[in-house]
Coordinates of C-alpha atoms in Angstrom, one line a residue:
X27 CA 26.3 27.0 145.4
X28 CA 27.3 30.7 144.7
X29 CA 30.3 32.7 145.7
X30 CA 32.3 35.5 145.6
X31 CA 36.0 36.1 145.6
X32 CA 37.9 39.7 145.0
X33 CA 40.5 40.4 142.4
X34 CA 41.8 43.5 140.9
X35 CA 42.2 44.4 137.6
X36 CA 45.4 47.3 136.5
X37 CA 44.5 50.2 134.0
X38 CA 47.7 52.7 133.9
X39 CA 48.8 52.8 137.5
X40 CA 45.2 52.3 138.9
X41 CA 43.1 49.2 140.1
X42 CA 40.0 48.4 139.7
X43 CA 38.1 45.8 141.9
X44 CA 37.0 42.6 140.3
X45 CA 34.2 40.9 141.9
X46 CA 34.4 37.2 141.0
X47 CA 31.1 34.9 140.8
X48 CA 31.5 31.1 140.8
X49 CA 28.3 29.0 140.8
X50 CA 28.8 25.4 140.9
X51 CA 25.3 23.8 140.1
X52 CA 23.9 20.9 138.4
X53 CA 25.0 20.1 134.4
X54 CA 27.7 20.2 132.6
X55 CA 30.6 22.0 130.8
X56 CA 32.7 25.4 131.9
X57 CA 31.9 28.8 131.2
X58 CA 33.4 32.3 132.1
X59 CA 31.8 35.4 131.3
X60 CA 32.9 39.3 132.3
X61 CA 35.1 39.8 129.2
X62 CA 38.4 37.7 130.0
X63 CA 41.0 37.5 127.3
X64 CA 42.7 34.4 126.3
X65 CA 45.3 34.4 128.9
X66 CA 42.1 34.3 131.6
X67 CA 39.9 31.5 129.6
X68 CA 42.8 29.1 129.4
X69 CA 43.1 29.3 132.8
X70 CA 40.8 26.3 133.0
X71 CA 43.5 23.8 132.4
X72 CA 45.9 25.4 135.0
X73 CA 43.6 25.7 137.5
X74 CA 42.1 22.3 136.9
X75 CA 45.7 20.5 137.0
X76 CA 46.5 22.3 140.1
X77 CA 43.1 21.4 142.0
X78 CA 44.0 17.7 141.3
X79 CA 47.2 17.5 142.1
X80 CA 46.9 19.2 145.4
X81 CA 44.6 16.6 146.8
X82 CA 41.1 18.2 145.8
X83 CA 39.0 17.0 143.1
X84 CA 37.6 19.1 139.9
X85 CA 33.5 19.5 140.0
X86 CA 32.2 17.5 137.4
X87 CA 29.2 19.6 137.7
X88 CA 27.7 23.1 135.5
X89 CA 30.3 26.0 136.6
X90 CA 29.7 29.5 135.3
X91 CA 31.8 32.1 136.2
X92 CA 30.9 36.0 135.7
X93 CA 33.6 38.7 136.8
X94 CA 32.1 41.9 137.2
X95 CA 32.2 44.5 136.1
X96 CA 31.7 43.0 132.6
X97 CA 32.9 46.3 130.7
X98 CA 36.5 46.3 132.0
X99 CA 38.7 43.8 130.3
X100 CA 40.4 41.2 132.7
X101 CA 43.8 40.2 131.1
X102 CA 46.4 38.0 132.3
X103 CA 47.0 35.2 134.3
X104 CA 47.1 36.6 137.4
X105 CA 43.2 35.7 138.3
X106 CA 44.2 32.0 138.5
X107 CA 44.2 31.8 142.4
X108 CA 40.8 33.8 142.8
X109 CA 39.0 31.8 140.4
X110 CA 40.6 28.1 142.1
X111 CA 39.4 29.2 145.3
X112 CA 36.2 30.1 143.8
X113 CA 35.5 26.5 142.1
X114 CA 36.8 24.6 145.7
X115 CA 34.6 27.3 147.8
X116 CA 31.8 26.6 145.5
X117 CA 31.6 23.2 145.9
X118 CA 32.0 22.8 149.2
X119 CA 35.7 21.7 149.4
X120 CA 36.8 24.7 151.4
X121 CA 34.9 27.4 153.8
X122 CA 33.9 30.7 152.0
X123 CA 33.2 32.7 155.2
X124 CA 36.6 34.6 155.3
X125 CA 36.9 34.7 151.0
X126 CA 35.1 38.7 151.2
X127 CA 38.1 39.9 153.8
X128 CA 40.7 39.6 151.3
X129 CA 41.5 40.9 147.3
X130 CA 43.0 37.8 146.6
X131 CA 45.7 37.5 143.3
X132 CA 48.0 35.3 141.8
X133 CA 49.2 33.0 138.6
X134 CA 49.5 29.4 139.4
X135 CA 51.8 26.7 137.8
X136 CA 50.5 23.3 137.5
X137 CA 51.7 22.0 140.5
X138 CA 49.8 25.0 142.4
X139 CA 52.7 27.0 143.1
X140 CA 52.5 30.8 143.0
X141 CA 54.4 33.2 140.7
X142 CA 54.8 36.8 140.8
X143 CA 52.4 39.5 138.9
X144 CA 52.4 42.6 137.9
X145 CA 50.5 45.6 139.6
X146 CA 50.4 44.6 142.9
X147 CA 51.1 47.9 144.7
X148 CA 48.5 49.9 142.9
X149 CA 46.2 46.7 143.6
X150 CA 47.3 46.7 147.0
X151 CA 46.4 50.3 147.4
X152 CA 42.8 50.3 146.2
X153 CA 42.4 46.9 148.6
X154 CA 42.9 49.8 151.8
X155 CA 41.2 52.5 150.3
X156 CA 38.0 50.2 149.2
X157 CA 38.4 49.0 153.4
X158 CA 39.4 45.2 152.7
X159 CA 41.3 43.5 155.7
X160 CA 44.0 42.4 154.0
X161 CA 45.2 40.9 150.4
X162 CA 46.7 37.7 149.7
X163 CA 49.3 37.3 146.7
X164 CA 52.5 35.5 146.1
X165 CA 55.6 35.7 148.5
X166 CA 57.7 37.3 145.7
X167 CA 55.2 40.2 145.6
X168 CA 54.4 40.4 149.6
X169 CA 57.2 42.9 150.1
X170 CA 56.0 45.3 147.8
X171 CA 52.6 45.3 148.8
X172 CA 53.5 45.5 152.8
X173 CA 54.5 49.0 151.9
X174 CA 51.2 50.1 152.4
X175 CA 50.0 51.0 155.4
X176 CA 47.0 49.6 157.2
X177 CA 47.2 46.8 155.4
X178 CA 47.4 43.0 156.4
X179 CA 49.7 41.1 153.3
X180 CA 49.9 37.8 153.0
X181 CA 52.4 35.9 151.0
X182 CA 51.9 32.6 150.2
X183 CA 53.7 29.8 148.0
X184 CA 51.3 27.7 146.8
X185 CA 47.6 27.3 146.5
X186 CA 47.4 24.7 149.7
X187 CA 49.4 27.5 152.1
X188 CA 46.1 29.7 151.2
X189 CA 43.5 27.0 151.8
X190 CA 45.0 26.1 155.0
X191 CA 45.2 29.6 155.8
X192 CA 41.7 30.4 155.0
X193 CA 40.5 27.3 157.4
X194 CA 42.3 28.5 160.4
X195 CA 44.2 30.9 160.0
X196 CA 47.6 29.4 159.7
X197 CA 49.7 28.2 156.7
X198 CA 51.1 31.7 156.0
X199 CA 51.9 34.4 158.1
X200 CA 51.8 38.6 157.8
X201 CA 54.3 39.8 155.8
X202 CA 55.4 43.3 157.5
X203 CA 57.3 46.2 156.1
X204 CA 58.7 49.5 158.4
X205 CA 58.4 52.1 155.2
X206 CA 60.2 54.6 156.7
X207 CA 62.8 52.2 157.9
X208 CA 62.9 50.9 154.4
X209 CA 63.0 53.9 153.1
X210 CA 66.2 55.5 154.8
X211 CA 68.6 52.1 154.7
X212 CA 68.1 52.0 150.9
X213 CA 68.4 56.1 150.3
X214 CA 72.0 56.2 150.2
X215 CA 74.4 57.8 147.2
X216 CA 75.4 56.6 143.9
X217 CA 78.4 54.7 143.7
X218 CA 79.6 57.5 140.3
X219 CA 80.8 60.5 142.1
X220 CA 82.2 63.9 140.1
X221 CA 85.2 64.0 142.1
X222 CA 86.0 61.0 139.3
X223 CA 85.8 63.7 136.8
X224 CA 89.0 65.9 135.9
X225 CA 88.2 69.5 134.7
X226 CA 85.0 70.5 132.9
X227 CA 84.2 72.9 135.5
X228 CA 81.7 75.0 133.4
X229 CA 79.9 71.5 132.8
X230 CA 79.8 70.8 136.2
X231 CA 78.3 74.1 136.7
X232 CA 75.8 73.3 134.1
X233 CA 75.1 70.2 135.2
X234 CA 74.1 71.8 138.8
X235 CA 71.5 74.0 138.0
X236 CA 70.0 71.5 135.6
X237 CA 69.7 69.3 139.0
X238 CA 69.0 72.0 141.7
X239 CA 66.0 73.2 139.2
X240 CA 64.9 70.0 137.2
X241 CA 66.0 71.3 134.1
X242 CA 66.7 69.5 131.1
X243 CA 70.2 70.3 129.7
X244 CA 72.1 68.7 126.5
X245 CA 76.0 68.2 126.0
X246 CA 77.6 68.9 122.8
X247 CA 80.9 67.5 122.6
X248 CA 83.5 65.4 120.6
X249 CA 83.8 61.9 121.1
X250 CA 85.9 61.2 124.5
X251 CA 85.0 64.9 126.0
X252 CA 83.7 63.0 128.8
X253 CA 79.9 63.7 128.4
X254 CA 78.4 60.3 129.3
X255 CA 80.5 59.8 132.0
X256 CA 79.0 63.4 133.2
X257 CA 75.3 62.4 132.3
X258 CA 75.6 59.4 134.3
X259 CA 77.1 60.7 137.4
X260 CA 73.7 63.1 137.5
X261 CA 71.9 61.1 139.7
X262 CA 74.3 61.4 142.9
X263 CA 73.8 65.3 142.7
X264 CA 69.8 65.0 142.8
X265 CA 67.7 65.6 145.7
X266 CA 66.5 62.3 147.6
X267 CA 63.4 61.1 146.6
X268 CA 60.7 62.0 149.1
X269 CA 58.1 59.3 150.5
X270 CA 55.4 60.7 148.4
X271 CA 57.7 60.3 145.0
X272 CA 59.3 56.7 146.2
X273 CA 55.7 55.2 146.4
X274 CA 54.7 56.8 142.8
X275 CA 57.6 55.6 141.5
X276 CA 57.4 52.1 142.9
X277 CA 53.2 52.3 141.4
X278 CA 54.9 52.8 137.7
X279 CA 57.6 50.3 137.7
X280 CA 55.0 47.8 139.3
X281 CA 52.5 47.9 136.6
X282 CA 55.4 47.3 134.3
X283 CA 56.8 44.4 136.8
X284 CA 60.1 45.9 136.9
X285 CA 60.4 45.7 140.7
X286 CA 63.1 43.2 142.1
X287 CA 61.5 39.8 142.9
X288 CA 61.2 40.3 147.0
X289 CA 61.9 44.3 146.8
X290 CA 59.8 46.7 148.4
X291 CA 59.9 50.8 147.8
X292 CA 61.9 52.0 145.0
X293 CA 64.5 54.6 147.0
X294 CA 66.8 55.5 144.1
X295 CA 66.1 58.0 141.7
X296 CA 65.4 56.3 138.4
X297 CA 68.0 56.5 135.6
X298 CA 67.0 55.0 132.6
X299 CA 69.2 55.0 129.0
X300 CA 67.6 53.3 126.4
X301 CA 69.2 52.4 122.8
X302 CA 69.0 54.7 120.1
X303 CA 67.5 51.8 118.0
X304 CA 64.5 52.4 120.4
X305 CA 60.7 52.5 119.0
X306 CA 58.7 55.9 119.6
X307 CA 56.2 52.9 121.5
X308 CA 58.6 52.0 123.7
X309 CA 59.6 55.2 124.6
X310 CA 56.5 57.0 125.3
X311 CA 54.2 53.3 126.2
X312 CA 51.3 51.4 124.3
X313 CA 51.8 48.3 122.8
X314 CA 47.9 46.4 122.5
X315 CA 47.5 46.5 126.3
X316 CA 49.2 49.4 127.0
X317 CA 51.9 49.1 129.1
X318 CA 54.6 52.2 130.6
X319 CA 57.3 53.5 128.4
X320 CA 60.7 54.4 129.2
X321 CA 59.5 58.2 129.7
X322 CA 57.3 56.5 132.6
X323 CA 59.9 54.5 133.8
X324 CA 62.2 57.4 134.5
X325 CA 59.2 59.8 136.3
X326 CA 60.9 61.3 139.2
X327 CA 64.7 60.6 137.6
X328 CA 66.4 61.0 134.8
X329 CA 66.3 60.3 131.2
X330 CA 69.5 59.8 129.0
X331 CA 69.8 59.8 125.3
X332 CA 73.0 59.2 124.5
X333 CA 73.9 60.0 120.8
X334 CA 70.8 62.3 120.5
X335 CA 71.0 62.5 116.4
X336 CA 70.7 59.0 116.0
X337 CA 67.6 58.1 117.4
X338 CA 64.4 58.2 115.1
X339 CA 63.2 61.7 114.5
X340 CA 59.6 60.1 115.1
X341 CA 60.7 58.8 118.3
X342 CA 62.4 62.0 118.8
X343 CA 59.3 64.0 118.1
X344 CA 57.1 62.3 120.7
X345 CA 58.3 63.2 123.6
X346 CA 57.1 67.2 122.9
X347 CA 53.8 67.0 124.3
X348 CA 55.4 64.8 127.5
X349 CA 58.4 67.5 128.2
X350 CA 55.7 70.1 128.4
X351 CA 52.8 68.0 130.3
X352 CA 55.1 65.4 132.5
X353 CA 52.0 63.2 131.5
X354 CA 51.2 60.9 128.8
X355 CA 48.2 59.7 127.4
X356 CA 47.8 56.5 125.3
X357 CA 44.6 56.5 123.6
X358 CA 43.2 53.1 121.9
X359 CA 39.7 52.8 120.5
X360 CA 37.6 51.5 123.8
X361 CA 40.1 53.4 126.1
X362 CA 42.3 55.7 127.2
X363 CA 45.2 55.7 130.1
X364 CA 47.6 58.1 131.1
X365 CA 50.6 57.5 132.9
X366 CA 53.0 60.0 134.7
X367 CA 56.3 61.7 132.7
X368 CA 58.0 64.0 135.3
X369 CA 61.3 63.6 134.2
X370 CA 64.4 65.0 133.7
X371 CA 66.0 64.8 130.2
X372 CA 69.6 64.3 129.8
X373 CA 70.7 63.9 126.4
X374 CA 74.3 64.4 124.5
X375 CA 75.6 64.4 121.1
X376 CA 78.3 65.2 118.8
X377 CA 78.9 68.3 117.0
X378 CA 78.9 66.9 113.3
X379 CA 79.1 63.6 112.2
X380 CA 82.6 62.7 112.1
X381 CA 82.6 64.5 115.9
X382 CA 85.0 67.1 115.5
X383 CA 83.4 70.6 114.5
X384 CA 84.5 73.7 116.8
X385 CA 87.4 71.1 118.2
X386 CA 90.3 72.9 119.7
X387 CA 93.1 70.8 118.4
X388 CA 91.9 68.3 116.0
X389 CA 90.4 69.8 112.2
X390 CA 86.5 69.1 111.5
X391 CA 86.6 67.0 108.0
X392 CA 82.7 67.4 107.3
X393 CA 81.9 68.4 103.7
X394 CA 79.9 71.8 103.5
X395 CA 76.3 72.2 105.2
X396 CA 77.4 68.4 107.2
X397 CA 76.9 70.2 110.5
X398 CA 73.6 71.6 109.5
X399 CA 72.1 68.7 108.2
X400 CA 73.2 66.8 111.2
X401 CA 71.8 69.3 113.7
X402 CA 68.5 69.8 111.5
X403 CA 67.8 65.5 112.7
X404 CA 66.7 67.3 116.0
X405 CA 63.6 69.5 115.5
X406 CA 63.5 73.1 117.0
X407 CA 60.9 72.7 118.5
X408 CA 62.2 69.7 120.4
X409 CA 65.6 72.3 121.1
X410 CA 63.3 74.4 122.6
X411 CA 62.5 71.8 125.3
X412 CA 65.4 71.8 126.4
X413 CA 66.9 74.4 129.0
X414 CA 70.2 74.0 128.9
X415 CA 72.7 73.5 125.3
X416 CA 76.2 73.1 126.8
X417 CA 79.9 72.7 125.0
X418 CA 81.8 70.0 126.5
X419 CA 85.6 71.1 125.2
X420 CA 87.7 67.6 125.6
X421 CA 90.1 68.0 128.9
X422 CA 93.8 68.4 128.1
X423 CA 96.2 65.8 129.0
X424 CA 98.1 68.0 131.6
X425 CA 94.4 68.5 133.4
X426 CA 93.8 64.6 133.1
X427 CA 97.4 64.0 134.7
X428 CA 96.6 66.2 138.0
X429 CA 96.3 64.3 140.8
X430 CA 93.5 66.5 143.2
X431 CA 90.4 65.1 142.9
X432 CA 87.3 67.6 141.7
X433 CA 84.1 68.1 144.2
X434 CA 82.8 65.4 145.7
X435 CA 78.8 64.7 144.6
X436 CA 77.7 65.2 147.7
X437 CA 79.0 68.4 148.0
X438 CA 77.3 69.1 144.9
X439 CA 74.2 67.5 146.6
X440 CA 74.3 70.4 149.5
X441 CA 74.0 73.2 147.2
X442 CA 71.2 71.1 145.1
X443 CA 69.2 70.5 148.1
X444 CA 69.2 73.7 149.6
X445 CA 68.0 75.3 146.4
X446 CA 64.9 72.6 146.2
X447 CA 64.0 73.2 149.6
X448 CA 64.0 77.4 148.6
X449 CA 61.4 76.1 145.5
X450 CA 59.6 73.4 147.9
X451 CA 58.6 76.4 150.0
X452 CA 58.1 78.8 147.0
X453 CA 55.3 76.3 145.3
X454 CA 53.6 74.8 148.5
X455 CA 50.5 75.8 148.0
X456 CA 50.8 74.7 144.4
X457 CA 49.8 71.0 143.4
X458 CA 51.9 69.3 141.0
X459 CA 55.0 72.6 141.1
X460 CA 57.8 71.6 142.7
X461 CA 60.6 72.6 141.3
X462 CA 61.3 75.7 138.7
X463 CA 61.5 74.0 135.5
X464 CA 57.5 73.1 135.9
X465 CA 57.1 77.0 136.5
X466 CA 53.7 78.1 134.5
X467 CA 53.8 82.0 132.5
X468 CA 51.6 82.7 135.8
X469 CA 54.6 82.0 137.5
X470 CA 57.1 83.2 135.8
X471 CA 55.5 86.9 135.7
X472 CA 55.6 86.3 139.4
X473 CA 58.4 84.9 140.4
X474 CA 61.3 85.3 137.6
X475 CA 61.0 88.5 136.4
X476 CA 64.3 90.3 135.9
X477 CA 65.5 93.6 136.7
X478 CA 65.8 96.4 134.2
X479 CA 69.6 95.6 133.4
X480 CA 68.6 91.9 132.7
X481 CA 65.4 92.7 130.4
X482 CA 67.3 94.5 128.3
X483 CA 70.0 92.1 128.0
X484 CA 67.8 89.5 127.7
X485 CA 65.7 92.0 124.8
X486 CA 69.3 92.2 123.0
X487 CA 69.9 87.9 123.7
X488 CA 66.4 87.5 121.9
X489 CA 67.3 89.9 118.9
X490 CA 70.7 88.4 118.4
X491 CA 70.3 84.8 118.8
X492 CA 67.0 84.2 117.1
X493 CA 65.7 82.6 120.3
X494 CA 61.6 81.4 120.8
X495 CA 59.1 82.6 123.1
X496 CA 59.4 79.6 124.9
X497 CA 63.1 79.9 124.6
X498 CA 62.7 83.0 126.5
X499 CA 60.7 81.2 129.4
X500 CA 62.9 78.7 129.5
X501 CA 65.8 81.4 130.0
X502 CA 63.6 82.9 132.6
X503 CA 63.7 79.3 134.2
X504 CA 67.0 78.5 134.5
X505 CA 67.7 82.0 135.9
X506 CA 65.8 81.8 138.7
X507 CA 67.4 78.1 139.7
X508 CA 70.7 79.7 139.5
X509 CA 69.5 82.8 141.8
X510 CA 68.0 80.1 144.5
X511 CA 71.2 78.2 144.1
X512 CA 72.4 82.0 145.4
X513 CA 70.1 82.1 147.7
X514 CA 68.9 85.5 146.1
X515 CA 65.4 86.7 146.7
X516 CA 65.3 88.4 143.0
X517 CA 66.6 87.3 139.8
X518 CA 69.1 89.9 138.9
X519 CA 71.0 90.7 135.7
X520 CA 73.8 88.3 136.6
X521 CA 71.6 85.5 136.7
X522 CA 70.2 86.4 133.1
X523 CA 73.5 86.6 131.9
X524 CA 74.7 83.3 132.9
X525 CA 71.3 81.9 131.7
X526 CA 71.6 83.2 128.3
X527 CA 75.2 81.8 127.3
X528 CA 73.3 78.0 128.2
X529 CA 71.4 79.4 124.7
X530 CA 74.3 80.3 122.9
X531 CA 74.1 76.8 121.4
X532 CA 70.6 77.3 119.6
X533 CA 69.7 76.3 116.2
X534 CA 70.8 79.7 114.2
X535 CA 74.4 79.5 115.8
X536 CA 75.8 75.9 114.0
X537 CA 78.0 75.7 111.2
X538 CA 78.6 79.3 110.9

């Protein structure tokens, strides 16, 4: 007897419908065919264990499995519930009328209970867009997938909770999930708030227009200055994530099975800080079966490299093309997949190696051309990419002694928002603009360009400083996020000004 059950097979953050063919027929011996890897062919033994010892018996008959399309490679374990319920449907051990309704998914354990997989929200997407009734998949994973609408989800615990189910109906029940009610429990603040942090105003400042325009902004400081505990209290001044971006978020980190066993929509903006000692593939993605990196992990959030210098120039060097795309593309020899890379980088670093160059108080004991060679570890063209270069100047102890708090985050937040909502309505028509710091030339020319007192400050900036053609977008940038944060129609030479000294770090200017 022939039938068919539906899995889904993950490529970056997409699925792909797997038809699987089981024919149960006269002979001997097992095959399966479709190009499985090894993780899929040894499913033979799991599912065979688990059939027994659930009270069915194993066909000692021919069985030949195909999974179609033959040309996209089926990896993992999770095809161990399609391909049981295949075998028992194909010999006559359970019905197959109701098998076509559902993409059906899942690793089994010996004893035929279910574990969680990876990919199910992408999986669970394409099983509503390709009009299946529903999808069946472990319990751990049913919250995750009940976050698309239109949908039926079914979580089950074991392999005999879907048989009974797919007899009558019952054994497992509809797992349900109110998105929007979801959505606005989990949305709430960070627990790190920048009334914790005492002085720094101009950082602060700094710190707000990188947010408000999605800007990426590096502190310079001496050890203690406070710059991590700056970088980290980033998130709780950033817009909320909007539906749209929650559910693309929630796609990335499901691929890479990152989502909290019996969690649903991500609602927090990511915030991600991987080691220094961090490989350039685990950064940008790959690996053999290419899986997301940590630039992918923090689309639609924050990035932080703490210790900038010390990280491998290679590793350093790959995230060019990714600043300037907010895409990535991981290219093997039968394929290519490209995950998403919107984020925001926040990186800090010391001024010299022993930490102390430009210190008010304490004397810089680096031998001549230390400060060069230590910035020269970060490329210029990597500087570029970055919008803002801001000197953190450690807080004296009177300021750390004063007892009024500084602003609150979400007072911050306010001003943020309200200049993101100024940008939202600038670049609505535009797909994949949403905030200044993805602004094309096009859109510069149109929306950035300075008055006559500004261009020619900006001219004499350019001159002095030594600055890049991209530096002088990037100015262009950052000045109009801090004339929305005005709520100024034009850019105006104020705003140039203010953009420039964020320069006044670039390459030319150290250890002179």
């Amino acid at each position: 007897m022939l039938v068919k059950t539906f899995g889904s097979a993950v490529s970056g953050i997409e699925a792909y419908t797997i038809t699987i063919e089981v024919s149960v027929t006269q002979g001997m011996k097992f095959f399966m065919v479709g190009l499985p890897d090894n993780a899929v062919k040894e499913s033979q033994q799991r599912i065979e264990t688990a059939i027994k010892g659930n009270g069915f018996h194993w066909p000692g008959k021919k069985i030949v499995i195909n999974m179609a399309p033959a040309d996209i490679r089926k990896e993992g374990s999770a095809y161990d519930l399609p391909l049981a319920l295949g075998i028992l449907a194909a010999s006559e051990q359970i019905p197959a009328d109701n098998l076509h309704k559902y993409i059906i998914m899942g690793e089994m354990s010996l004893d035929g209970g279910l574990m969680p997989i990876r990919g199910v929200l992408p999986i669970a997407i394409k099983a509503k867009e390709e009009g299946y009734e529903g999808i069946i998949i472990p319990m751990t994973n049913a919250r995750e997938a009940a976050i698309v609408e239109g949908l039926k989800v079914y979580g089950a615990n074991n392999l005999n909770e879907v048989v009974a189910f797919l007899r009558d109906g019952g054994g497992i029940e509809q797992v349900v999930v109110d998105t929007a009610e979801e959505f606005k429990k989990n949305n709430i603040l960070s627990d790190l708030d920048f009334s914790e942090v005492k002085g720094q105003e101009s950082v602060k400042r700094a710190l707000e227009i990188a947010a408000a325009g999605g800007h990426n902004i590096l502190l310079i400081g001496a050890p203690g200055s406070g710059k991590s505990m700056m970088a980290k209290r980033m998130s709780s001044i950033l817009p909320p994530l909007t539906q749209e971006e929650a559910l693309e978020t929630t796609k990335i980190h499901s691929v890479a099975g990152k989502v909290n066993s019996g969690g649903s929509l991500i609602t927090k903006r990511p915030f991600r800080s991987p080691h220094h000692t961090i490989s350039d593939v685990a950064l940008v993605g790959g690996g053999a079966y290419p899986q997301p990196g940590e630039i992918s992990l923090a689309h639609n959030g924050l990035l932080y490299l703490d210790e900038l210098p010390e990280f491998k120039r290679s590793v350093l060097e790959v995230m060019r093309q990714p600043l300037e795309d907010r895409t990535i593309s991981i290219s093997r020899s039968k394929f290519t997949v490209d995950y998403p890379a919107s984020f925001m980088l926040v990186a800090s670093m010391n001024p010299c190696p022993c930490g102390y160059y430009g210190h008010p108080e304490k004397e810089c004991v680096c031998p001549p051309g230390a400060v060069r060679k230590y910035m020269g570890k970060i490329s210029g063209p990597l500087l570029d990419r970055i919008d803002l270069h801001v000197q953190v100047v450690p807080v004296p102890f009177a300021k750390l002694t004063e007892q009024p708090t500084g602003e609150s985050s979400q007072d911050i937040r306010k001003r943020v928002v309200a200049a993101r909502e100024v940008q939202n309505e600038r670049y609505k028509e535009l797909e994949g603009i949403h905030c200044n710091a993805q602004m094309t030339p096009k859109l510069l020319t149109r929306y950035a360009q300075p008055d006559e007192q500004g261009s020619k400050m900006l001219k004499m900036a350019m001159e002095k400083l030594g600055l890049s053609a991209r530096a002088y977008d990037r100015i262009l940038r950052v000045a109009r996020t801090i004339a929305d944060l005005e709520q100024e129609e034009s850019v105006l030479s104020k705003h140039i000004a203010e953009a420039i000294q964020y320069r006044s770090l670039d390459r030319d200017t150290w250890g002179i």
